[in-house]
PDB file of C-alpha atoms in Angstrom:
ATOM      1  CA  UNK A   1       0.000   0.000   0.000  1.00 84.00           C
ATOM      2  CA  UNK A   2       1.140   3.458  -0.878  1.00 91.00           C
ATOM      3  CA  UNK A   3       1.288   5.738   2.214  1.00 93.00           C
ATOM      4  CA  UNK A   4       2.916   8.558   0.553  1.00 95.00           C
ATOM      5  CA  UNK A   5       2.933   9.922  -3.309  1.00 95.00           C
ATOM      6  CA  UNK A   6       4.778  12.609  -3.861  1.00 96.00           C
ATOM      7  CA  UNK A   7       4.843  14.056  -7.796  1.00 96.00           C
ATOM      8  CA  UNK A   8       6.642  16.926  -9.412  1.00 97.00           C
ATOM      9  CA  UNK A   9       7.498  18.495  -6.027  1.00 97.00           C
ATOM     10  CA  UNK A  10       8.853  21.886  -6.612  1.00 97.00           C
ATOM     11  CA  UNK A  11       9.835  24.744  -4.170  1.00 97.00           C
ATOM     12  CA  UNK A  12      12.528  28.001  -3.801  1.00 95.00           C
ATOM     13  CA  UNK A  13      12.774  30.554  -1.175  1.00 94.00           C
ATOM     14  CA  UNK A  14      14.071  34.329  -2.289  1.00 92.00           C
ATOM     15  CA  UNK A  15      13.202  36.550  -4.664  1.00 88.00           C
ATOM     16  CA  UNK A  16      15.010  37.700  -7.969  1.00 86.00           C
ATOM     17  CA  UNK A  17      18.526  37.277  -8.088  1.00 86.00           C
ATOM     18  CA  UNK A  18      18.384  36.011  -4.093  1.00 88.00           C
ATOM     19  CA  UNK A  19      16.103  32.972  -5.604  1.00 91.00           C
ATOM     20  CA  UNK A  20      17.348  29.676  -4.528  1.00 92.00           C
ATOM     21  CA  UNK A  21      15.382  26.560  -6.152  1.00 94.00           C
ATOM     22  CA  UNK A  22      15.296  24.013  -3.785  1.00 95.00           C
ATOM     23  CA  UNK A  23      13.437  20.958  -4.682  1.00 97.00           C
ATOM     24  CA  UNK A  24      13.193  20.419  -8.512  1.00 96.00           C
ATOM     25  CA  UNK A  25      10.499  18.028  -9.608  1.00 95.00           C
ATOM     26  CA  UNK A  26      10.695  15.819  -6.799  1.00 96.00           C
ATOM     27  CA  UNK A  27       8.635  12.181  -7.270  1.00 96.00           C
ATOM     28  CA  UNK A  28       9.037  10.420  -4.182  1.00 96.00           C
ATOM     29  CA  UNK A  29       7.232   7.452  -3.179  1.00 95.00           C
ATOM     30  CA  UNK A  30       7.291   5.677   0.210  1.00 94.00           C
ATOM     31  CA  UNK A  31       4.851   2.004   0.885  1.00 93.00           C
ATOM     32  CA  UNK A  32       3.162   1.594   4.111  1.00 93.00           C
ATOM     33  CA  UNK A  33       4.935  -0.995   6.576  1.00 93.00           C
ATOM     34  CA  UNK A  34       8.104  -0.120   5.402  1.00 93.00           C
ATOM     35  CA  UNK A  35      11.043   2.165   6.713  1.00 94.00           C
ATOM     36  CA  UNK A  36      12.226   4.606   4.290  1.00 95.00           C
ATOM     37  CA  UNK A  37      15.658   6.135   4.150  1.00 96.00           C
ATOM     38  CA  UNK A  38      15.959  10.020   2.860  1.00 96.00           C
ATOM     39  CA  UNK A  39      19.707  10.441   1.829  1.00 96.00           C
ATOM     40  CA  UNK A  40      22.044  12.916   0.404  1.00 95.00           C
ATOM     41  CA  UNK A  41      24.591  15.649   0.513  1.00 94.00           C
ATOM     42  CA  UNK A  42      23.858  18.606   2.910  1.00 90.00           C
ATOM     43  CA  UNK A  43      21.914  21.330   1.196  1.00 90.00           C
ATOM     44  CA  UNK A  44      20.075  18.850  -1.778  1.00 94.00           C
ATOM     45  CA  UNK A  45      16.673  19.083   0.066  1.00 94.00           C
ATOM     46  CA  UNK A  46      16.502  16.349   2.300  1.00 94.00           C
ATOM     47  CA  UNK A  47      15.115  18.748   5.246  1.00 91.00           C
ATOM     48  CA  UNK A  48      12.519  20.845   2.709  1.00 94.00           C
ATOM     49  CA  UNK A  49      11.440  17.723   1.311  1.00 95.00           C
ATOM     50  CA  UNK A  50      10.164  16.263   4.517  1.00 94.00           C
ATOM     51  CA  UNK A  51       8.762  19.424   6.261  1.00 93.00           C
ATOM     52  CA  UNK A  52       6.254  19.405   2.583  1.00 94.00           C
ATOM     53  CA  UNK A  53       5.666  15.657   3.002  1.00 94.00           C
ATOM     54  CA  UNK A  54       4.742  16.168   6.947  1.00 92.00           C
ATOM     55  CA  UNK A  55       2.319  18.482   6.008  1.00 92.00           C
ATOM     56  CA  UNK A  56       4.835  21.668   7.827  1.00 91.00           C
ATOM     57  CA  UNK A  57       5.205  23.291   4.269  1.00 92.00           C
ATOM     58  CA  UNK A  58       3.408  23.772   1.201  1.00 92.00           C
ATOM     59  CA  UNK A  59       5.456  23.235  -2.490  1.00 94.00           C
ATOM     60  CA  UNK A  60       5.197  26.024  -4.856  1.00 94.00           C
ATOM     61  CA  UNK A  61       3.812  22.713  -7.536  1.00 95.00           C
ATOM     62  CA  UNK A  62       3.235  19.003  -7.372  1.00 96.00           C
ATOM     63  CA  UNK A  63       0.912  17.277  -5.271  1.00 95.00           C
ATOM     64  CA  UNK A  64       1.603  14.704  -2.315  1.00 96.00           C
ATOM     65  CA  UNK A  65      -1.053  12.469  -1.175  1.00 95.00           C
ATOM     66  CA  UNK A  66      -0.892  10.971   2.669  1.00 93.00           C
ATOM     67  CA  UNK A  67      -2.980   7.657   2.812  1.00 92.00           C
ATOM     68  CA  UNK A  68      -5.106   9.276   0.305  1.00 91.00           C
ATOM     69  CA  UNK A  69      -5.805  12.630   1.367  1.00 93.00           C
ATOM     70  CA  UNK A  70      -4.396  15.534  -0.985  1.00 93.00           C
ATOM     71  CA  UNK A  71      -2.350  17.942   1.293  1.00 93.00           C
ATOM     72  CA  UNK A  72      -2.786  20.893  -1.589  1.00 88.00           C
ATOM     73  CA  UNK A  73      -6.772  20.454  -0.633  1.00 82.00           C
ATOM     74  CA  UNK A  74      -5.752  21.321   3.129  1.00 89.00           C
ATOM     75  CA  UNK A  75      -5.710  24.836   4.906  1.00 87.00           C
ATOM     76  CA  UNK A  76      -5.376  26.385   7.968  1.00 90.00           C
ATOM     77  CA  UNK A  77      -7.076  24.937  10.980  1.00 90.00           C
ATOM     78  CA  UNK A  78      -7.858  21.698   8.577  1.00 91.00           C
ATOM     79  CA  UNK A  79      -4.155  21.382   7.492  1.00 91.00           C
ATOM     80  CA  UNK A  80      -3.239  21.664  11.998  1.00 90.00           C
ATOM     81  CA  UNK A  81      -5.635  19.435  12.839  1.00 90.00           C
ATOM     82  CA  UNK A  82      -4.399  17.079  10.456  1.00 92.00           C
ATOM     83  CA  UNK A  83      -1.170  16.875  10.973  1.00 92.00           C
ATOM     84  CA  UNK A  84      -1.624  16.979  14.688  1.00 90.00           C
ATOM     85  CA  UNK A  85      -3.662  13.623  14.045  1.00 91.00           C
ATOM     86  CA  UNK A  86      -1.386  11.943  11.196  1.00 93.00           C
ATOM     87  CA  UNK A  87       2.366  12.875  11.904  1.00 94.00           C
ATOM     88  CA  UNK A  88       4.380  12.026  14.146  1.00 93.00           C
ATOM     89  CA  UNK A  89       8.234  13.768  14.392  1.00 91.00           C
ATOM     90  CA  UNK A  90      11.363  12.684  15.943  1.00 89.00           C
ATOM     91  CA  UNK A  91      14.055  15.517  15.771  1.00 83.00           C
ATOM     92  CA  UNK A  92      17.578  15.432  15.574  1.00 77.00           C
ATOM     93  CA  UNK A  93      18.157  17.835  19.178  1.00 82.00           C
ATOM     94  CA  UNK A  94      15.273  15.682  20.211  1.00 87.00           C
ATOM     95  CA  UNK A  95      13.401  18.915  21.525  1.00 90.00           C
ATOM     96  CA  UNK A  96      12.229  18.226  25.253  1.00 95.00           C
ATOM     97  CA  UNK A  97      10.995  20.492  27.090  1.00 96.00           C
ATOM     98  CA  UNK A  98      13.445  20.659  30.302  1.00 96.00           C
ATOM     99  CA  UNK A  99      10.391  21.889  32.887  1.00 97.00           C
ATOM    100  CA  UNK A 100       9.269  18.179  32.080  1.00 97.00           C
ATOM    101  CA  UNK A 101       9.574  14.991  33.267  1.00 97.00           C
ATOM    102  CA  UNK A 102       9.904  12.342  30.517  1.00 97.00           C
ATOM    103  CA  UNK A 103       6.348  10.983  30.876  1.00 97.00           C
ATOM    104  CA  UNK A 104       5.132  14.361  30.508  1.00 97.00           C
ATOM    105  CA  UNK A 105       7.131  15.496  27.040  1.00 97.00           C
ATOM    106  CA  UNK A 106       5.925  12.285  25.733  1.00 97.00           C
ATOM    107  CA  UNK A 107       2.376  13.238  26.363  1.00 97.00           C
ATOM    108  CA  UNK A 108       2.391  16.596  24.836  1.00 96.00           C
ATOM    109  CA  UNK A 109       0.801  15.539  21.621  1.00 94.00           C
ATOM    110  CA  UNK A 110      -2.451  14.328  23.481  1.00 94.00           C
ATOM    111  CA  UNK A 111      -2.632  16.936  25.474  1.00 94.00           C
ATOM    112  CA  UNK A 112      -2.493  19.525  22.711  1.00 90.00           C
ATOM    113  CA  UNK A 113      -5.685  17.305  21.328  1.00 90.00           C
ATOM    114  CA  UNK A 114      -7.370  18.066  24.434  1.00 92.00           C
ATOM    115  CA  UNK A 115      -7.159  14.523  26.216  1.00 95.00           C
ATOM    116  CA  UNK A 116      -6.730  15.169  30.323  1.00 97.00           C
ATOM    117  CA  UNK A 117      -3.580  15.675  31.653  1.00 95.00           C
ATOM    118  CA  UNK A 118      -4.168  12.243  33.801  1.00 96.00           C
ATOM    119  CA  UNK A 119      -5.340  10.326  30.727  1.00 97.00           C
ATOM    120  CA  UNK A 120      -2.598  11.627  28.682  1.00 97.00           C
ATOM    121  CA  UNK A 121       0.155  10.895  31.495  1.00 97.00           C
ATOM    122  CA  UNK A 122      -1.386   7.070  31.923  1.00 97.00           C
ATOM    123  CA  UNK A 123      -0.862   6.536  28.193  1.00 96.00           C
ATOM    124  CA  UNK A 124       2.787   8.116  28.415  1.00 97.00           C
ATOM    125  CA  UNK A 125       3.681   5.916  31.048  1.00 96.00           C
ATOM    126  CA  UNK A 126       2.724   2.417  29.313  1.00 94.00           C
ATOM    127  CA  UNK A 127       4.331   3.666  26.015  1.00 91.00           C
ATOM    128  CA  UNK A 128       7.480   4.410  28.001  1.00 93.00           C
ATOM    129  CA  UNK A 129       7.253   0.547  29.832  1.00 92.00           C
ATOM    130  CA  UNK A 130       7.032   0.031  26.171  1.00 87.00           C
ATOM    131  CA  UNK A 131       9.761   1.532  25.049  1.00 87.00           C
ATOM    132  CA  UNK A 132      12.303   0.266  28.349  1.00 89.00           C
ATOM    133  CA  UNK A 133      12.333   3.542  29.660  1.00 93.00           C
ATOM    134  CA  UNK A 134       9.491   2.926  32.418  1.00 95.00           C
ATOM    135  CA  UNK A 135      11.870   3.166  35.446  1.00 96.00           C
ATOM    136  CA  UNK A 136      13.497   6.547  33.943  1.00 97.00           C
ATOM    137  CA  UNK A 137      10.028   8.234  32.961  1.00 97.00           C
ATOM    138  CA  UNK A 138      10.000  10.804  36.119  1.00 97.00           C
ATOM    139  CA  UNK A 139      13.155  11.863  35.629  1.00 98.00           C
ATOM    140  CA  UNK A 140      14.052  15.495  33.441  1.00 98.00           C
ATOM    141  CA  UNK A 141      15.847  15.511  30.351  1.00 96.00           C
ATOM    142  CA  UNK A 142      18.730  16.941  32.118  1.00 96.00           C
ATOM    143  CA  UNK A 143      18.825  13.749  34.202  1.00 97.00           C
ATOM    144  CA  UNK A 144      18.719  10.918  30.994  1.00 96.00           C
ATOM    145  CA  UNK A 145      21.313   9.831  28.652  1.00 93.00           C
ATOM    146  CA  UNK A 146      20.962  10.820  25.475  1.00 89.00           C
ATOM    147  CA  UNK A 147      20.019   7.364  24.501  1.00 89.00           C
ATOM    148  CA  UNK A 148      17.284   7.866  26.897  1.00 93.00           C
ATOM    149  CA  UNK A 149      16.091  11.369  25.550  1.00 93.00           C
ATOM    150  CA  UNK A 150      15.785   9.556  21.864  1.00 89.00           C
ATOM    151  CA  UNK A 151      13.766   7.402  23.606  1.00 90.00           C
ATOM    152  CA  UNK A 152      11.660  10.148  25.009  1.00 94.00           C
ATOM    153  CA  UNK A 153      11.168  11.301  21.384  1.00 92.00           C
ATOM    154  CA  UNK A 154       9.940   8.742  19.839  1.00 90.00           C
ATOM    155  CA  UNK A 155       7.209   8.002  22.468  1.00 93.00           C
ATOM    156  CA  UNK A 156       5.898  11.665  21.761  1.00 95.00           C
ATOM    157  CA  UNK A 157       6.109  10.975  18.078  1.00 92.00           C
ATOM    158  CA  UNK A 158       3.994   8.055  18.736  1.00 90.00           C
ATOM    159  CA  UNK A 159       1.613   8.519  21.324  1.00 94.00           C
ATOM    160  CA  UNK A 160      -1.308   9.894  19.136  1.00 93.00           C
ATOM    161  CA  UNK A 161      -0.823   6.972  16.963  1.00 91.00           C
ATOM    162  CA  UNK A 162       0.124   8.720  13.709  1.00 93.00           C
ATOM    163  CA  UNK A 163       0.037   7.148   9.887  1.00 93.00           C
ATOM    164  CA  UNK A 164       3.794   8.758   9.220  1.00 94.00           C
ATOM    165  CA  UNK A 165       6.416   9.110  11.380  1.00 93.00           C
ATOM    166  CA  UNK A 166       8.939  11.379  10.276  1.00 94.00           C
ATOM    167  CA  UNK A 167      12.468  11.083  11.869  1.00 92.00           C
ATOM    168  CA  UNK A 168      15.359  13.966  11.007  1.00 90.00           C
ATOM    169  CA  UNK A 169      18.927  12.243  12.009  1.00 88.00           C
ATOM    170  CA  UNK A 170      17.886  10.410  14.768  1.00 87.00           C
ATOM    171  CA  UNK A 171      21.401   8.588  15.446  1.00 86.00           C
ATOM    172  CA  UNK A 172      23.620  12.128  14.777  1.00 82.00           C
ATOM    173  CA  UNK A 173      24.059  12.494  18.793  1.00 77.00           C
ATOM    174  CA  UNK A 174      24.501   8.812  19.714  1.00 81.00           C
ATOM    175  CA  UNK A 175      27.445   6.432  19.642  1.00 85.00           C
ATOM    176  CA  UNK A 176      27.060   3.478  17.566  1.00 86.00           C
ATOM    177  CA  UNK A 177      25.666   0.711  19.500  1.00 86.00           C
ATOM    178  CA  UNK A 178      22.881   3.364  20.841  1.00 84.00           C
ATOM    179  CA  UNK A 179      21.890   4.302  17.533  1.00 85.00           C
ATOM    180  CA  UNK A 180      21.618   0.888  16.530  1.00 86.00           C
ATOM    181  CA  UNK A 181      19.200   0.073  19.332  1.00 85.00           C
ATOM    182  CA  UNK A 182      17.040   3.437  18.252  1.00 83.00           C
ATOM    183  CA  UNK A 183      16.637   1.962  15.195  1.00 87.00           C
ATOM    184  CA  UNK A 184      15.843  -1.586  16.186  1.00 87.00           C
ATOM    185  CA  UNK A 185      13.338   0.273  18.149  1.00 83.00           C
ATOM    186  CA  UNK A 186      11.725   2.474  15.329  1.00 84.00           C
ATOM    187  CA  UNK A 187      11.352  -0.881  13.456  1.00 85.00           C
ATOM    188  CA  UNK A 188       9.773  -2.486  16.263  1.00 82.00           C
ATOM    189  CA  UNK A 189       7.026  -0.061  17.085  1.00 76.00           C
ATOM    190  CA  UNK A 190       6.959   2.266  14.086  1.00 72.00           C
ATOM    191  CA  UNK A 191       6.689  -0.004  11.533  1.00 79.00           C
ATOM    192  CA  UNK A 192       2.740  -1.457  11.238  1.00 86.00           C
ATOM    193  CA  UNK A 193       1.026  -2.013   7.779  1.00 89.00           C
ATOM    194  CA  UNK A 194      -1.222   1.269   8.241  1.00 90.00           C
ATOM    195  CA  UNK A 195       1.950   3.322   9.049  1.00 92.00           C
ATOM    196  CA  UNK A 196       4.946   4.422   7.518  1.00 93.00           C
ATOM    197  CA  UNK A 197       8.367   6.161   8.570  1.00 94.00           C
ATOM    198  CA  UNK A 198      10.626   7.962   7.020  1.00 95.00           C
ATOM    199  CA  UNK A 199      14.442   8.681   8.416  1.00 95.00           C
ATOM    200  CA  UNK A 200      16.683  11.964   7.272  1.00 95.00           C
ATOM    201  CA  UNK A 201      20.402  10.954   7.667  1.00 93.00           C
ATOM    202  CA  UNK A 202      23.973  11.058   7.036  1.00 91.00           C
ATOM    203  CA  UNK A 203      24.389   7.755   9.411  1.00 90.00           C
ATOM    204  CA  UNK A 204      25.966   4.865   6.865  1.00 90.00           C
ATOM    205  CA  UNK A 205      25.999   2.422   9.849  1.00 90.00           C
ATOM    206  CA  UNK A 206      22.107   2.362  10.058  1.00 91.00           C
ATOM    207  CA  UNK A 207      21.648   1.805   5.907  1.00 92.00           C
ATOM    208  CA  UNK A 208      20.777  -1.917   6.640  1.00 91.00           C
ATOM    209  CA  UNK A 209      17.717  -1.164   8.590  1.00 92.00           C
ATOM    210  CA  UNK A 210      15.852   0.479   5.805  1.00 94.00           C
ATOM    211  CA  UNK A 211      13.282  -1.512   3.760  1.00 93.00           C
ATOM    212  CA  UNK A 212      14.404   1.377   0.867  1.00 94.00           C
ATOM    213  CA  UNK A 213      16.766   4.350   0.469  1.00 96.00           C
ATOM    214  CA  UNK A 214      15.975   7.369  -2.065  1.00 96.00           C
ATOM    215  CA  UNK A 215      18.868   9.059  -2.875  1.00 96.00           C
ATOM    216  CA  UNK A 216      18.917  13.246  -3.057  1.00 96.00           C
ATOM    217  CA  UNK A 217      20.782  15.607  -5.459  1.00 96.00           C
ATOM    218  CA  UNK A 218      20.592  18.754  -6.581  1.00 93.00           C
ATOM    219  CA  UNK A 219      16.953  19.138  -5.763  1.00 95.00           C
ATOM    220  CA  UNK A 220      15.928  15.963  -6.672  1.00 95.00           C
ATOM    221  CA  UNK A 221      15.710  12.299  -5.920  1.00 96.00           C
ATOM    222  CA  UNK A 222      18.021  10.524  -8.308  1.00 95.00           C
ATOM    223  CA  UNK A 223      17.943   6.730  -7.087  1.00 94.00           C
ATOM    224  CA  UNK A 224      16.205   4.797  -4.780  1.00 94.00           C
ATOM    225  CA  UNK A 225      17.561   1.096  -3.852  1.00 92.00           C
ATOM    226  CA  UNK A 226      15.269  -1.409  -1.915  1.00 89.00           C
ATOM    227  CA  UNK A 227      16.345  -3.956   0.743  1.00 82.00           C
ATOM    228  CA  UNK A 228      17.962  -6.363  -1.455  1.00 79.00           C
ATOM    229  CA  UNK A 229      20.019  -3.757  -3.172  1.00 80.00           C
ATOM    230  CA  UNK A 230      21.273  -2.118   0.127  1.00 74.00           C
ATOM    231  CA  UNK A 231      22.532  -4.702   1.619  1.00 61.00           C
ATOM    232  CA  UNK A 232      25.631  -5.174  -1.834  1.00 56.00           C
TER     233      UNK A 232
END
């Protein structure tokens, strides 16, 4: 199943001679149940090209779908509520807030939906049990390893139960063994047939966990290699 369709994507930012094109007839396609790689040289569009498929930016042309519903067709308070509902983001600084505890920042998303503090909290805690940081989930951001704070991150990118979860360098801060188990985890619990994930990054060591990698360039995607292929 498709979860994403992305054709003739095209974007710049400036004006006149300050015009920089960006993203340059982008087709990008990424199948539900599978983890998707986004790869490239810094500066080719890897970053634009996710905030349009997450719904955080609109392309100048082209049209991307999201389990069937055209984004282009979406506007203000429609285009929040949906994303609020659908995506789910996992940054690279992994954005806690420090005034919380780590149950807490991973119920933000609910809470922002208007599900009770208490109700929101309960869920938190089992996704963090989930996730093997349980014992750790009362404890500040200043007080976890960074390990840990991924963690964190990923249980607020997943507590509303999104359709795509959308991951920019999630290993960049970690040592090697950690950033393998992140990823172990994103397959585990991110990966369902009516879901899909997509991970930004300049991390080689993680290329065997994707089901596919598209390849960026100049504004575009110029390759994409599934499982079999990565592996060579």
């Amino acid at each position: 199943m498709v979860a994403i369709a992305a054709r003739g994507i095209e974007i710049g930012f400036g004006k006149g001679e300050a015009r920089t094109q960006v993203l340059r007839g982008v087709d990008f396609t990424a199948e539900a149940g599978e983890l998707t790689f986004l790869i490239g040289p810094s500066g080719c569009g890897k970053t634009t090209l996710i905030s349009i498929l997450a719904a955080m930016l609109q392309a100048e042309k082209g049209e991307v779908e999201l389990f069937g519903t055209r984004l282009r067709g979406l506007r203000g308070a429609r285009l929040t509520r949906f994303r609020g509902q659908n995506v789910g983001f996992v940054f690279q600084q992994f954005n806690l807030l420090p005034s919380l505890d780590a149950a807490d920042n991973a119920a933000v998303p609910l809470i922002v939906q208007g599900v009770t503090p208490k109700k929101a909290r309960k869920r938190a805690m089992e996704l963090c049990e989930r996730l093997g940081i349980g014992p750790v989930a009362a404890r500040f951001p200043q007080q976890l390893s960074g390990g840990q704070q991924q963690r964190v991150a990923i249980a607020r990118a997943l507590i509303h139960e999104p359709k795509l979860i959308v991951c920019d360098e999630p290993t960049a801060a970690l040592d090697a063994a950690t950033g393998r188990s992140v990823l172990e985890l994103l397959r585990d619990v991110a990966v369902r047939p009516d879901r899909a994930a997509i991970v930004v990054t300049h991390d080689e060591r993680i290329y065997p966990f994707a089901d596919r990698i598209a390849e960026m360039a100049d504004g575009r995607v110029v390759r994409t290699r599934m499982k079999e292929e990565i592996a060579r």
